[in-house]
Coordinates of C-alpha atoms and ligand atoms in Angstrom, one line a residue:
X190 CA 52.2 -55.5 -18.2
X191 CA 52.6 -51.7 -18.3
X192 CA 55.1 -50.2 -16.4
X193 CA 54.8 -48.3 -13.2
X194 CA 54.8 -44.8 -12.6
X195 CA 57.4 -43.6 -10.1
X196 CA 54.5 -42.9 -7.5
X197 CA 52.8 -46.1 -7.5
X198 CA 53.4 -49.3 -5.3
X199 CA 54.6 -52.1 -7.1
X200 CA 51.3 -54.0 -5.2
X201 CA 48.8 -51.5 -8.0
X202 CA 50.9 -52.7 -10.8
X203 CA 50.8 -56.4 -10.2
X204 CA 47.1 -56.0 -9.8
X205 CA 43.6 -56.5 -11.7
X206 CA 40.9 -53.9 -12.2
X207 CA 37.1 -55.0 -12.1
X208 CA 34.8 -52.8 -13.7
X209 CA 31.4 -53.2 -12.2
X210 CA 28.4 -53.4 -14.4
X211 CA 25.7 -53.6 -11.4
X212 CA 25.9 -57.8 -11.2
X213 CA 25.1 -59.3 -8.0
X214 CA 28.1 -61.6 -8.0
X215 CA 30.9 -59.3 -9.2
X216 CA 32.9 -59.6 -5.9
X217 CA 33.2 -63.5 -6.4
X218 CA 35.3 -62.4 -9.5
X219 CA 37.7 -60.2 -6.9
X220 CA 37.6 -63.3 -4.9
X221 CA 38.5 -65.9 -7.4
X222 CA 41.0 -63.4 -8.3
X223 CA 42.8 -63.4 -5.4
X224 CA 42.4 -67.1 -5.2
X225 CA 44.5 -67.1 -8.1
X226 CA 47.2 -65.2 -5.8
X227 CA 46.4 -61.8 -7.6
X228 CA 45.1 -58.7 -5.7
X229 CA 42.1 -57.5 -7.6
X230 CA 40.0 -53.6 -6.7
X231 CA 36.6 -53.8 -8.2
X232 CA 35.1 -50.1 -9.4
X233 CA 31.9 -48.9 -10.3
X234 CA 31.8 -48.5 -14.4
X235 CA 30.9 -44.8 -13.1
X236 CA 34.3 -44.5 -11.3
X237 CA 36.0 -46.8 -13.6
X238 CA 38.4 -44.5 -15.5
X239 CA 40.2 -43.0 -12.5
X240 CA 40.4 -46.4 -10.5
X241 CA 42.1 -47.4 -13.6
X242 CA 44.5 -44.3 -13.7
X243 CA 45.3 -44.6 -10.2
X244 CA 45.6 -48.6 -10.2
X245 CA 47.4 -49.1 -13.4
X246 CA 46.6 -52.5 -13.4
X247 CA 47.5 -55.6 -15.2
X248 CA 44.4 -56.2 -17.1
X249 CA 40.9 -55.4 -16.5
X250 CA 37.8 -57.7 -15.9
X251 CA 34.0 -56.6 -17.1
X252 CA 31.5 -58.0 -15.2
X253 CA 27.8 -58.8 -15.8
X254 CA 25.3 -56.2 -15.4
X255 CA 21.0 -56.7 -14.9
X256 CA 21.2 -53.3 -17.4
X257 CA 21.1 -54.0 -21.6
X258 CA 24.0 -52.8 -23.9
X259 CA 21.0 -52.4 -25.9
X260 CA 19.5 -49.4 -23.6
X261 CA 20.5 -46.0 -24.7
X262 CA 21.7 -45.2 -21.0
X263 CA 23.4 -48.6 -20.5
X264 CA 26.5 -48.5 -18.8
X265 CA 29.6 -48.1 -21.3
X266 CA 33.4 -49.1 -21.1
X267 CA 35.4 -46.6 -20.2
X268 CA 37.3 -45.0 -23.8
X269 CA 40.6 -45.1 -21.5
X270 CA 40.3 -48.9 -20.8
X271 CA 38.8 -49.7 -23.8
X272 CA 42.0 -48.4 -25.8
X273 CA 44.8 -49.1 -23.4
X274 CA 45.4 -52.3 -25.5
X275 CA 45.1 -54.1 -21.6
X276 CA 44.2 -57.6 -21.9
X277 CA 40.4 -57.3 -21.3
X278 CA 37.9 -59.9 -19.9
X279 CA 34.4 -59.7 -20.4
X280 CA 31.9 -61.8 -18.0
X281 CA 28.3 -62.0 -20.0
X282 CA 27.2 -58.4 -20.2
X283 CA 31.1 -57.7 -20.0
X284 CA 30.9 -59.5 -23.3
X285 CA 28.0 -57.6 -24.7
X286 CA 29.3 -54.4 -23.8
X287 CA 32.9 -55.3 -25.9
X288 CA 31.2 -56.1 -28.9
X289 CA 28.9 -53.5 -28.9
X290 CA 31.7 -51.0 -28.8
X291 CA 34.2 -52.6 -30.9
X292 CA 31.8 -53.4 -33.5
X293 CA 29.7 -56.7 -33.0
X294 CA 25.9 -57.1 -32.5
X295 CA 24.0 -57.7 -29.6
X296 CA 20.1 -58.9 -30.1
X297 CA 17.6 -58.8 -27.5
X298 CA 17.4 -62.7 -26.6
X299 CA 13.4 -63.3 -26.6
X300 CA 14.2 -66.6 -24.2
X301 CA 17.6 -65.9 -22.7
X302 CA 19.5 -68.6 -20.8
X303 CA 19.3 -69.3 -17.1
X304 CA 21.0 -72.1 -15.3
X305 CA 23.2 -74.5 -15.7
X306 CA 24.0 -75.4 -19.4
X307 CA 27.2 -77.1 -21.4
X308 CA 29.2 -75.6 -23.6
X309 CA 31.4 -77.5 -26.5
X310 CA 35.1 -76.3 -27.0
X311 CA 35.3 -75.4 -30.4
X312 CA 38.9 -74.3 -30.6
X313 CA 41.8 -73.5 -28.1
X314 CA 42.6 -70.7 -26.6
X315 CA 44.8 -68.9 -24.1
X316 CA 41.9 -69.4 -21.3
X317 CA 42.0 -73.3 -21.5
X318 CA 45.4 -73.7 -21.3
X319 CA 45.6 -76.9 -19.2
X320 CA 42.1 -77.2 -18.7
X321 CA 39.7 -77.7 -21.3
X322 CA 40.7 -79.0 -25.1
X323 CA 38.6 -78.8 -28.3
X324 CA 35.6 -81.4 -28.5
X325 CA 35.0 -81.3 -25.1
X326 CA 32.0 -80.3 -23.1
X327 CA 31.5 -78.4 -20.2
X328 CA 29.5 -77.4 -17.4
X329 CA 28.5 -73.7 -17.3
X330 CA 26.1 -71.4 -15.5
X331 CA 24.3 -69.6 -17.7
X332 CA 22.0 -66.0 -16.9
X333 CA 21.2 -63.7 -19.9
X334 CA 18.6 -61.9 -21.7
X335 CA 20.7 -60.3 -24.4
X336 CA 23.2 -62.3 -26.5
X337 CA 25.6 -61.9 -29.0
X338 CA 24.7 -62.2 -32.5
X339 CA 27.6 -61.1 -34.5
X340 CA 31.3 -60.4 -33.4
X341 CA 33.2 -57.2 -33.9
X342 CA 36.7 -57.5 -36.0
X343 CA 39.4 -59.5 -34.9
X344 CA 37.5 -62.3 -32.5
X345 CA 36.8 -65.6 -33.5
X346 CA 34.4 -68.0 -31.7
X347 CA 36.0 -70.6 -28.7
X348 CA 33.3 -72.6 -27.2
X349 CA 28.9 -72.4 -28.2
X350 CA 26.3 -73.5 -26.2
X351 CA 22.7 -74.4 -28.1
X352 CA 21.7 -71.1 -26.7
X353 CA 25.0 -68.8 -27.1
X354 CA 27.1 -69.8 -30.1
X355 CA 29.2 -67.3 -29.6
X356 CA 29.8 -68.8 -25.4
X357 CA 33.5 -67.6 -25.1
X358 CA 35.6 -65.8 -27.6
X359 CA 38.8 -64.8 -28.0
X360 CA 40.7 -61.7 -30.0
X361 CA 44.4 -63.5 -29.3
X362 CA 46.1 -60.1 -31.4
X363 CA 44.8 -58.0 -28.5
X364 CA 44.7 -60.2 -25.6
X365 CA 41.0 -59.9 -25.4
X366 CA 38.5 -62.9 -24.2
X367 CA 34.6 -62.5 -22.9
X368 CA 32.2 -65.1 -22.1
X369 CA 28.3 -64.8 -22.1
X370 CA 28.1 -67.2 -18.8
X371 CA 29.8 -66.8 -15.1
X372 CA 32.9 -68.5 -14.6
X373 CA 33.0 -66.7 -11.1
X374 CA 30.0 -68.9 -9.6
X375 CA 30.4 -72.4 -8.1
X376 CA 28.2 -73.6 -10.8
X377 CA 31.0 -72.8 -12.9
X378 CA 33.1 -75.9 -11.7
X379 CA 36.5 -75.2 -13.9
X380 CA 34.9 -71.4 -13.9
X381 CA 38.5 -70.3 -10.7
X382 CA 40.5 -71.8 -13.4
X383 CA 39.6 -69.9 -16.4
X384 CA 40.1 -66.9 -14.5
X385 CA 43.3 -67.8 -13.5
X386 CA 44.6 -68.4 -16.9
X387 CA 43.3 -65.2 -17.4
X388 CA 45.1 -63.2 -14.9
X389 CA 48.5 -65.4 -15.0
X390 CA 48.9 -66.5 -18.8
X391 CA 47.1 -63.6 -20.2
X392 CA 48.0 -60.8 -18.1
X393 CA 51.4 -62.7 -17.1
X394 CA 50.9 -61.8 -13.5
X395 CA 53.0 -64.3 -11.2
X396 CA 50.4 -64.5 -8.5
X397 CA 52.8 -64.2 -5.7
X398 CA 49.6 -62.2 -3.4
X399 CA 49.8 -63.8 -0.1
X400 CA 48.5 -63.3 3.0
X401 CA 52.4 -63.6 4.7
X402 CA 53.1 -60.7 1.6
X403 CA 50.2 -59.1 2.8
X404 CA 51.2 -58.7 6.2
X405 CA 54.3 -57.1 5.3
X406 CA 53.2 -54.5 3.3
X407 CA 50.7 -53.2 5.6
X408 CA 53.0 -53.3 8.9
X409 CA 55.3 -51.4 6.9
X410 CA 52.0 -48.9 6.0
X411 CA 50.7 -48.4 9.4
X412 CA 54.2 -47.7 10.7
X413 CA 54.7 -45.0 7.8
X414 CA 50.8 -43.7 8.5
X415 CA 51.2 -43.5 11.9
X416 CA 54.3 -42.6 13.0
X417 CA 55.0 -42.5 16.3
X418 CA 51.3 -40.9 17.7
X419 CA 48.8 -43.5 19.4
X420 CA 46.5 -45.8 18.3
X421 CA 43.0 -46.3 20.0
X422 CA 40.9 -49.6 18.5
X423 CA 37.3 -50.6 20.1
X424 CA 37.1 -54.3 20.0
X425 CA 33.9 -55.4 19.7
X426 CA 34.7 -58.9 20.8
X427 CA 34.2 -60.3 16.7
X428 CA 36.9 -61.2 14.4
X429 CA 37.2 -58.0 12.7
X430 CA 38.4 -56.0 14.9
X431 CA 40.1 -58.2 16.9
X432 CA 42.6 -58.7 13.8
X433 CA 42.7 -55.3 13.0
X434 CA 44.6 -55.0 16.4
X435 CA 46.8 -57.3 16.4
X436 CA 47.9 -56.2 12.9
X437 CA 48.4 -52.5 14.3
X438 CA 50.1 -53.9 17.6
X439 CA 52.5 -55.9 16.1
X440 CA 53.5 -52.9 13.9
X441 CA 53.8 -50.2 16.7
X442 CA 53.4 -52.3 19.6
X443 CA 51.9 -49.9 22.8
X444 CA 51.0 -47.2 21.0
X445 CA 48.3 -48.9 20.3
X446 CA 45.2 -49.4 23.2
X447 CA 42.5 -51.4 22.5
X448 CA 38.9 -50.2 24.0
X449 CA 36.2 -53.0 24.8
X450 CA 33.3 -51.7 25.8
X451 CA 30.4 -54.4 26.9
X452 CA 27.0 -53.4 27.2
X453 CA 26.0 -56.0 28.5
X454 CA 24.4 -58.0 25.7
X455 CA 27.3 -60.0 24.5
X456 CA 27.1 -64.0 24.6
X457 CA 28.2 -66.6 27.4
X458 CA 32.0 -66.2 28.6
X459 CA 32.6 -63.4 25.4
X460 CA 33.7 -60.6 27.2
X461 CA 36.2 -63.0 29.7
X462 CA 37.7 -64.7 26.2
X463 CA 38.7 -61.2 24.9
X464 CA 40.4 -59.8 28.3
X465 CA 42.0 -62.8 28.7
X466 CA 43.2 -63.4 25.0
X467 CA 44.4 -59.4 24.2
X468 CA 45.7 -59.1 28.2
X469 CA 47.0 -62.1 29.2
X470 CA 48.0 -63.6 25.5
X471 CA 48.8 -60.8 23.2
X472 CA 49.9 -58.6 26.4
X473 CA 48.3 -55.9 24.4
X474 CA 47.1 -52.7 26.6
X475 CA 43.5 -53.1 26.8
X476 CA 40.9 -51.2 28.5
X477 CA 37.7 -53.2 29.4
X478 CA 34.7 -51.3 30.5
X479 CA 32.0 -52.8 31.9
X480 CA 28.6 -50.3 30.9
X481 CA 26.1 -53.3 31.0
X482 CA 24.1 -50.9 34.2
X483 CA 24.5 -48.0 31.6
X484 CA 23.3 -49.7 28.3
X485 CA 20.3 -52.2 30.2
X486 CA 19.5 -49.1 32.3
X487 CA 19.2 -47.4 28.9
X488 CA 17.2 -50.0 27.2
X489 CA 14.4 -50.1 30.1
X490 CA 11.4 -49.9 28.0
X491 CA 12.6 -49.8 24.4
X492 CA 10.9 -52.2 22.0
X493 CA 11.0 -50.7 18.4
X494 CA 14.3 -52.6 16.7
X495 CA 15.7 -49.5 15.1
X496 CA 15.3 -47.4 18.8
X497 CA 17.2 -50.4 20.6
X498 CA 20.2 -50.0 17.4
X499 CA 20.3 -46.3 17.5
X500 CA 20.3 -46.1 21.3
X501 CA 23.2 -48.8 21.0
X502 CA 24.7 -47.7 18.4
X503 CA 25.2 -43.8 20.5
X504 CA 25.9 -45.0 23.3
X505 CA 28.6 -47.4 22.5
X506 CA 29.9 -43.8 20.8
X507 CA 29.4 -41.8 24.2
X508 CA 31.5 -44.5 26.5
X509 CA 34.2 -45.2 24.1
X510 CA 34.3 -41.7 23.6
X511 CA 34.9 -41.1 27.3
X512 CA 37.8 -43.6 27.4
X513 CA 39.2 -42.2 24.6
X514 CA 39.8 -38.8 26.6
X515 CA 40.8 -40.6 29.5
X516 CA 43.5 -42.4 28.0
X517 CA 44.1 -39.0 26.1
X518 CA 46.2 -38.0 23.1
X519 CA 45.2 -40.6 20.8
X520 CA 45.2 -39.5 17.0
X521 CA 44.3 -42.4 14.7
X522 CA 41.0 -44.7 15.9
X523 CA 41.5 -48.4 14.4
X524 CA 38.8 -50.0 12.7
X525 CA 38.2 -53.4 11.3
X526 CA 36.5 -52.1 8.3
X527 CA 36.5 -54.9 5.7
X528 CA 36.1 -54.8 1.5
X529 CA 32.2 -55.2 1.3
X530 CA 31.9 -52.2 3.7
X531 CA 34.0 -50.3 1.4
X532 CA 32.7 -51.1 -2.0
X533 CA 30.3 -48.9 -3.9
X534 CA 27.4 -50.2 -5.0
X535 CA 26.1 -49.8 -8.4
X536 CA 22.7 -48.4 -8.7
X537 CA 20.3 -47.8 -12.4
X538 CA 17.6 -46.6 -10.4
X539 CA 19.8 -43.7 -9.0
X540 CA 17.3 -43.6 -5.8
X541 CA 18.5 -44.4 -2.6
X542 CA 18.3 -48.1 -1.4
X543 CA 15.9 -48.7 1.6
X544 CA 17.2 -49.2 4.9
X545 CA 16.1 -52.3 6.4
X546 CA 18.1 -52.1 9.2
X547 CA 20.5 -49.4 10.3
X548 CA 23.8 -51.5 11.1
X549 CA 25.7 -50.8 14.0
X550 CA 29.4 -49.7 13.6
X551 CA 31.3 -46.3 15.2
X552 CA 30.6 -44.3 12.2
X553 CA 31.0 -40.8 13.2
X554 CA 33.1 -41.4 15.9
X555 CA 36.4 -40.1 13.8
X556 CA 34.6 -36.5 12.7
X557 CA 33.2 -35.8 15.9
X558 CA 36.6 -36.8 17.9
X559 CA 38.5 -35.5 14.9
X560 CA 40.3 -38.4 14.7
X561 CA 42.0 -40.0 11.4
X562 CA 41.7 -43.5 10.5
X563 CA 43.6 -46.9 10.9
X564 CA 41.5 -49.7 8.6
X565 CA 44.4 -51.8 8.0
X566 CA 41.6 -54.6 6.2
X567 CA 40.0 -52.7 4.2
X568 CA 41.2 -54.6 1.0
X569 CA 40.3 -58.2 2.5
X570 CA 36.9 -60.3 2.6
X571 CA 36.2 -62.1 5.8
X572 CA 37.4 -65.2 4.6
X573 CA 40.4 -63.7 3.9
X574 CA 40.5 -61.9 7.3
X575 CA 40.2 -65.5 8.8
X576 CA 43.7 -66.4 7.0
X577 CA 45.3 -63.3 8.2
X578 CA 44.3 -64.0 12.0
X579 CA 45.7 -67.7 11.4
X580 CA 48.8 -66.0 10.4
X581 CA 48.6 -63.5 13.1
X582 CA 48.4 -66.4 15.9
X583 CA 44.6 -65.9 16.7
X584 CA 43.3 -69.6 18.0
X585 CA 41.1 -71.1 15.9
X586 CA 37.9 -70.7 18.0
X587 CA 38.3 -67.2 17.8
X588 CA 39.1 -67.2 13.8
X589 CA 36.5 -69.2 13.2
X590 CA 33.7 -67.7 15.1
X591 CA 30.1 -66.7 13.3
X592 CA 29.1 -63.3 12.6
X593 CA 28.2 -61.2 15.9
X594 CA 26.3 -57.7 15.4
X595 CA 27.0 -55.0 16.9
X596 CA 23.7 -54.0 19.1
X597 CA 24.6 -58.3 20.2
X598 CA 21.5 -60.2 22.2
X599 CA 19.2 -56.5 22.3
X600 CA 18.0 -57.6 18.8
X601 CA 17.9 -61.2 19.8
X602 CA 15.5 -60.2 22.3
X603 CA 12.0 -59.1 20.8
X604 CA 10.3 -56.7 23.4
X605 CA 12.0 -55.3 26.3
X606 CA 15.6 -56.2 27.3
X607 CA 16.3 -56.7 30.7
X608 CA 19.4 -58.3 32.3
X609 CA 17.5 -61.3 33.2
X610 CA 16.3 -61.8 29.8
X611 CA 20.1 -61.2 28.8
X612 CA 20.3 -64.2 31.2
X613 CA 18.3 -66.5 30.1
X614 CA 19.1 -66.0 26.7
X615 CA 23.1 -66.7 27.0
X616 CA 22.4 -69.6 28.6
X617 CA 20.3 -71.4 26.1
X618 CA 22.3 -70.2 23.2
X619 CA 25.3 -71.5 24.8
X620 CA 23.6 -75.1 24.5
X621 CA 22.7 -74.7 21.6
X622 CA 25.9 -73.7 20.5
X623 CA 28.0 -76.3 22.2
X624 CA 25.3 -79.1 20.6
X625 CA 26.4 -77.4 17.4
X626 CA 30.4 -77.7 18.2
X627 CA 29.5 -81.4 19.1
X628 CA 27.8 -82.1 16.3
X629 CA 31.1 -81.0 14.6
X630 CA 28.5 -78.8 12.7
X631 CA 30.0 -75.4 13.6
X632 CA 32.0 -74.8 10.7
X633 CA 29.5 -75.8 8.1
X634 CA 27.2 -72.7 9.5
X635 CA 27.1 -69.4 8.5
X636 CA 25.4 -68.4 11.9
X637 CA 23.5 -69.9 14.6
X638 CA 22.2 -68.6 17.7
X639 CA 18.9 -68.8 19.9
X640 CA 16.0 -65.8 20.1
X641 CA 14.4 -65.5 23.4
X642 CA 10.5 -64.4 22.1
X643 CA 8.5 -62.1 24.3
X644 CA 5.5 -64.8 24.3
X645 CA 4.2 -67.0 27.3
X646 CA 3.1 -70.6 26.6
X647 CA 1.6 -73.1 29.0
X648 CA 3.9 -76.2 29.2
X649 CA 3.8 -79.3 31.8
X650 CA 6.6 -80.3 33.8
X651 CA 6.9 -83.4 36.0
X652 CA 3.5 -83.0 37.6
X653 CA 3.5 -79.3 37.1
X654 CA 2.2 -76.2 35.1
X655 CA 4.6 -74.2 33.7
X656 CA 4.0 -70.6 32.0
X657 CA 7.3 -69.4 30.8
X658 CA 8.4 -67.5 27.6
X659 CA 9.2 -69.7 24.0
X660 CA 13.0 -69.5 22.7
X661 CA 13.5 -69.8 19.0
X662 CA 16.6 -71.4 17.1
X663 CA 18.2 -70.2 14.5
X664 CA 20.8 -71.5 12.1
X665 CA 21.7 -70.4 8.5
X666 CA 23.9 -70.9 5.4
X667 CA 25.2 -67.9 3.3
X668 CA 28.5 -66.6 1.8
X669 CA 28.3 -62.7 2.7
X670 CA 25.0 -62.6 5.4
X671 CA 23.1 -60.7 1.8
X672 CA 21.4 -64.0 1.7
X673 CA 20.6 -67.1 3.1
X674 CA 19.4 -70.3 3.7
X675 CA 18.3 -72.0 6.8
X676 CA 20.6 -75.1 7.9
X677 CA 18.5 -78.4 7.9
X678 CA 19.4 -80.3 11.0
X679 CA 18.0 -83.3 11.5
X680 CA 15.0 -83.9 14.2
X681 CA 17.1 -85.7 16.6
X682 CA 19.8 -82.9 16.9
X683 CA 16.7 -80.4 17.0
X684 CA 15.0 -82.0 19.6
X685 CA 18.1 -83.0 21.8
X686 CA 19.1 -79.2 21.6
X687 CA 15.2 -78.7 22.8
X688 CA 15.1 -80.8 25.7
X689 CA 18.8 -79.7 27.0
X690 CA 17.4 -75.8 27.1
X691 CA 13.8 -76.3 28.6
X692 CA 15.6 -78.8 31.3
X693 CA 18.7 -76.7 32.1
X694 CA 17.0 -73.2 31.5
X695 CA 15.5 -71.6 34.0
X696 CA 12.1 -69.4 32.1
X697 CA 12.2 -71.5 29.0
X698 CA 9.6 -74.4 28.4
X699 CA 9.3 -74.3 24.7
X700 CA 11.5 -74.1 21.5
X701 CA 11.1 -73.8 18.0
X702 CA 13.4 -73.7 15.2
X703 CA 13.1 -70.7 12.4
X704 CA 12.7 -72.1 8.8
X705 CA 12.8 -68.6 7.2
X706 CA 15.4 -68.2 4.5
X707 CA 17.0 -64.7 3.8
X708 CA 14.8 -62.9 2.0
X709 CA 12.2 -63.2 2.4
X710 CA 13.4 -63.1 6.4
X711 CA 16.4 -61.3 7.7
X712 CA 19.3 -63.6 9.4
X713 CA 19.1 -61.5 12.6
X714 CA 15.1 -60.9 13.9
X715 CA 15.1 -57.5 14.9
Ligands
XMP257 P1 20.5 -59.3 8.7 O1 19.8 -59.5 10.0 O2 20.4 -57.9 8.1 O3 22.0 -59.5 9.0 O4 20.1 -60.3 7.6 C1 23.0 -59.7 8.0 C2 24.3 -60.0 8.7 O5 24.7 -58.8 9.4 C3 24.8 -59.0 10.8 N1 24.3 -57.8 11.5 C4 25.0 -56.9 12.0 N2 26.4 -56.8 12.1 N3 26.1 -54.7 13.2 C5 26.9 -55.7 12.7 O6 28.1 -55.6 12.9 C6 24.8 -54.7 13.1 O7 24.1 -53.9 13.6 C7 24.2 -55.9 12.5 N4 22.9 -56.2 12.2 C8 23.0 -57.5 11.6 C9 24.0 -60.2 11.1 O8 24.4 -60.9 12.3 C10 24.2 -61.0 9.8 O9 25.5 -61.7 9.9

């Protein structure tokens, strides 16, 4: 380990850098990382050098990249991290990348390798420690083009697969290892493993990163940044921010007020849970503003997706805002910004990505109330978030809650939104959610929640005709919301959830269930 200069925390010291190539999985490397009880900052290869100045970390990890060492303009390692005589981990084009510059020979593969595939141990090595031992064979997942044809001086060959002979190898003299497949994807099943023999017996890090350690650290931060000024944090009734506060209240206790503004378009009982839990649990000052006349008033009318988000979006901006002064004085704003938020992403296009949908969060709100910044989780993942509220004392019905967006049931709501179709629409998702808790199901989605469509259907009930609008149900699987799967319930749950909406909700008389995976769809509709 190198030592630390004077100015940096002993956390940057213990740590390990990722250098992102462009992959689409390089933060499951931070995660398995930290799974390994090491804190792990993942850089862009184009920011690399001075995240590695400023980091001085343990060891550094090379991730994959869709790019070709083999392209003139291919992304390159660093010269600083290349030579720091780090212990260095290449991950597939991590690999190509090490032996192109130290003097290997990567070939164009005219097949490449996708998919699982099994790898034979050839020889042991400082990564298999305790895991895997010459003559075995192993499960790996496999995606390259490119391979390695011919390794630069120094490495020898670990484990070969019929498609990669060279599969993992290993320069022991300077602590360097790569791989050509992904040990930081589930189909990887020892894949957690390897990395943490990588970041503990390579990079002898002890792995002592805990959430408890975590804590600590930043209670001691947020009482340094903030001194004693106030705190204002808008709680938009989701995890996130909701952690974020009680993280910043139990390090400077009432300075801090916490702003919940509800427009009117949050789901069944939400807004009581929050007063009660921050007020009457926590104790923590909190402000609740009811603007639901303001916001439906507002959305009288509106039908495009991106006007409903933007009007949202200001307005939330214009009330909190007004609080703000009232409570007066206030100098940091809290936010529950988390990792993904914060991390770069690596673009070989260099044009801008499209918008698909303009999320909804308080950006500007700090320039425009020249306020500065409390983000207390912008290191963590949400899963990780999760664990922190656990330690915080958050119940587990709050901790464990899916995914809410910001502009809530307006983009659940196709057409106009009015507060009767807010109405209707809490009522059958709260069904459908309680079937879901019932089912014991709850955990094992990513999301779920009912659509209320702006279509009529004729339906018959008891001797009647009915003409009332269709309700749509959503459920998905996914790890971040990028992508994702719908959740295959079985008929019998589907149509029990179907006949408890259209008999106990008032304006519904038909329901269907949304078999669109993400992409081609997007989780929310709107
Ligand atoms: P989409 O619909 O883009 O959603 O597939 C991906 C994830 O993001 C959530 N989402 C939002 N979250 N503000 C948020 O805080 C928003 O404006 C917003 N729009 C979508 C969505 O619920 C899903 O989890």
């Amino acid at each position: 380990m190198t030592n630390p200069t004077p100015e940096q925390t002993t956390q940057t010291s213990d740590s390990i850098l990722i250098v992102d190539f462009g992959s689409q999985v390089t933060q499951l490397i931070a995660r398995r990382v930290r799974e390994a009880g090491v804190y792990s900052e993942i850089a862009p290869f184009n920011a690399a050098k001075e995240a590695f100045a400023r980091m001085n970390p343990a060891g550094v990890i090379l991730s994959g990249s869709p790019a070709s060492v083999l392209d003139e303009n291919g992304p390159r390692i660093p010269a600083e991290i290349l030579d720091s005589g780090l212990p260095m981990l290449g991950i597939c084009y991590g690999q190509q990348s090490l032996m192109h510059q130290l003097g290997g020979e990567v070939l164009s593969g005219d097949s490449g390798e996708f998919g699982r595939a099994f790898i034979e141990i050839g020889d042991d090595c400082a990564l298999f420690d305790g895991l895997w031992a010459k003559g075995e064979s192993h499960q790996v997942w496999m995606s390259h083009g490119d391979k390695v044809t011919s390794l630069a001086p120094g490495f020898r060959p670990v484990a070969a697969s019929p498609g990669a002979p060279f599969a993992v190898i290993a320069n022991d003299e300077k602590r360097i290892y790569a791989m050509q497949f992904h040990p930081e994807v589930v189909h990887t099943p020892d894949g957690g493993k390897l990395l943490k023999n990588f970041v503990r017996h390579v990079c002898g890090l002890s792995g002592d990163w805990t959430m408890a350690e975590f804590r600590k650290t930043k209670i001691e931060e947020i009482r340094a940044q903030v001194g004693n000024k106030r705190v204002i944090c808008g709680l938009s009734g989701g995890v996130d921010s909701a952690v974020a506060a009680l993280l910043i209240h139990e390090a400077i206790g009432d300075q801090l007020t916490c702003v919940f503004v509800d427009g009117g378009v949050l789901r069944m009982g939400e807004a009581e849970q929050v007063v009660s839990l921050f007020r009457g649990h926590y104790n923590i000052p909190l402000v609740h503003v009811d603007a639901s006349t303001l916001f439906l008033k507002g959305l009288e009318g509106v039908t495009d997706p991106e006007a409903k988000r933007k009007f949202i979006g200001k307005t939330f901006i214009d009330v909190f805002e007004d609080e703000a002064k009232k409570i007066g004085g206030a100098e940091f704003l809290a936010q529950g910004t988390l990792y993904p938020d914060v991390i770069e992403s690596v673009s070989f296009t260099g044009g801008p990505s499209v918008t698909i949908k303009s999320h909804h969060n308080v950006g500007g709100l700090p320039e425009r109330m020249n306020m500065k910044l409390v983000e207390p989780l912008r290191e963590l993942f949400k899963d990780e978030v999760r664990v922190l509220g656990r330690e915080l004392g958050l119940p587990d019905v709050f901790v464990g809650r899916h995914p809410f967006p910001g502009p809530g049931l307006a983009i659940r709501i196709p057409g106009e939104v009015t507060r009767e179709r807010c109405d209707i629409l809490r009522k059958a998702d709260a069904i459908y959610l309680e079937e879901i808790r019932n089912a014991g199901l709850y955990d094992a989605i990513w999301q779920a929640f009912a659509v209320l469509l702006p279509v009529k259907t004729v339906g018959v009930m008891g001797d009647g005709r009915t003409y009332d609008s269709v309700c749509a149900l959503r459920a998905v699987t996914s790890t971040d919301g990028m992508t994702a799967d719908i959740y295959p319930f079985d008929a019998g749950f589907l149509s029990r959830v179907a006949t408890r909406i259209i008999n106990e909700v008032k304006g519904i008389n038909r329901v269907v269930y949304d078999y669109t995976s993400k992409p081609p769809g997007t989780i929310e509709w709107e």
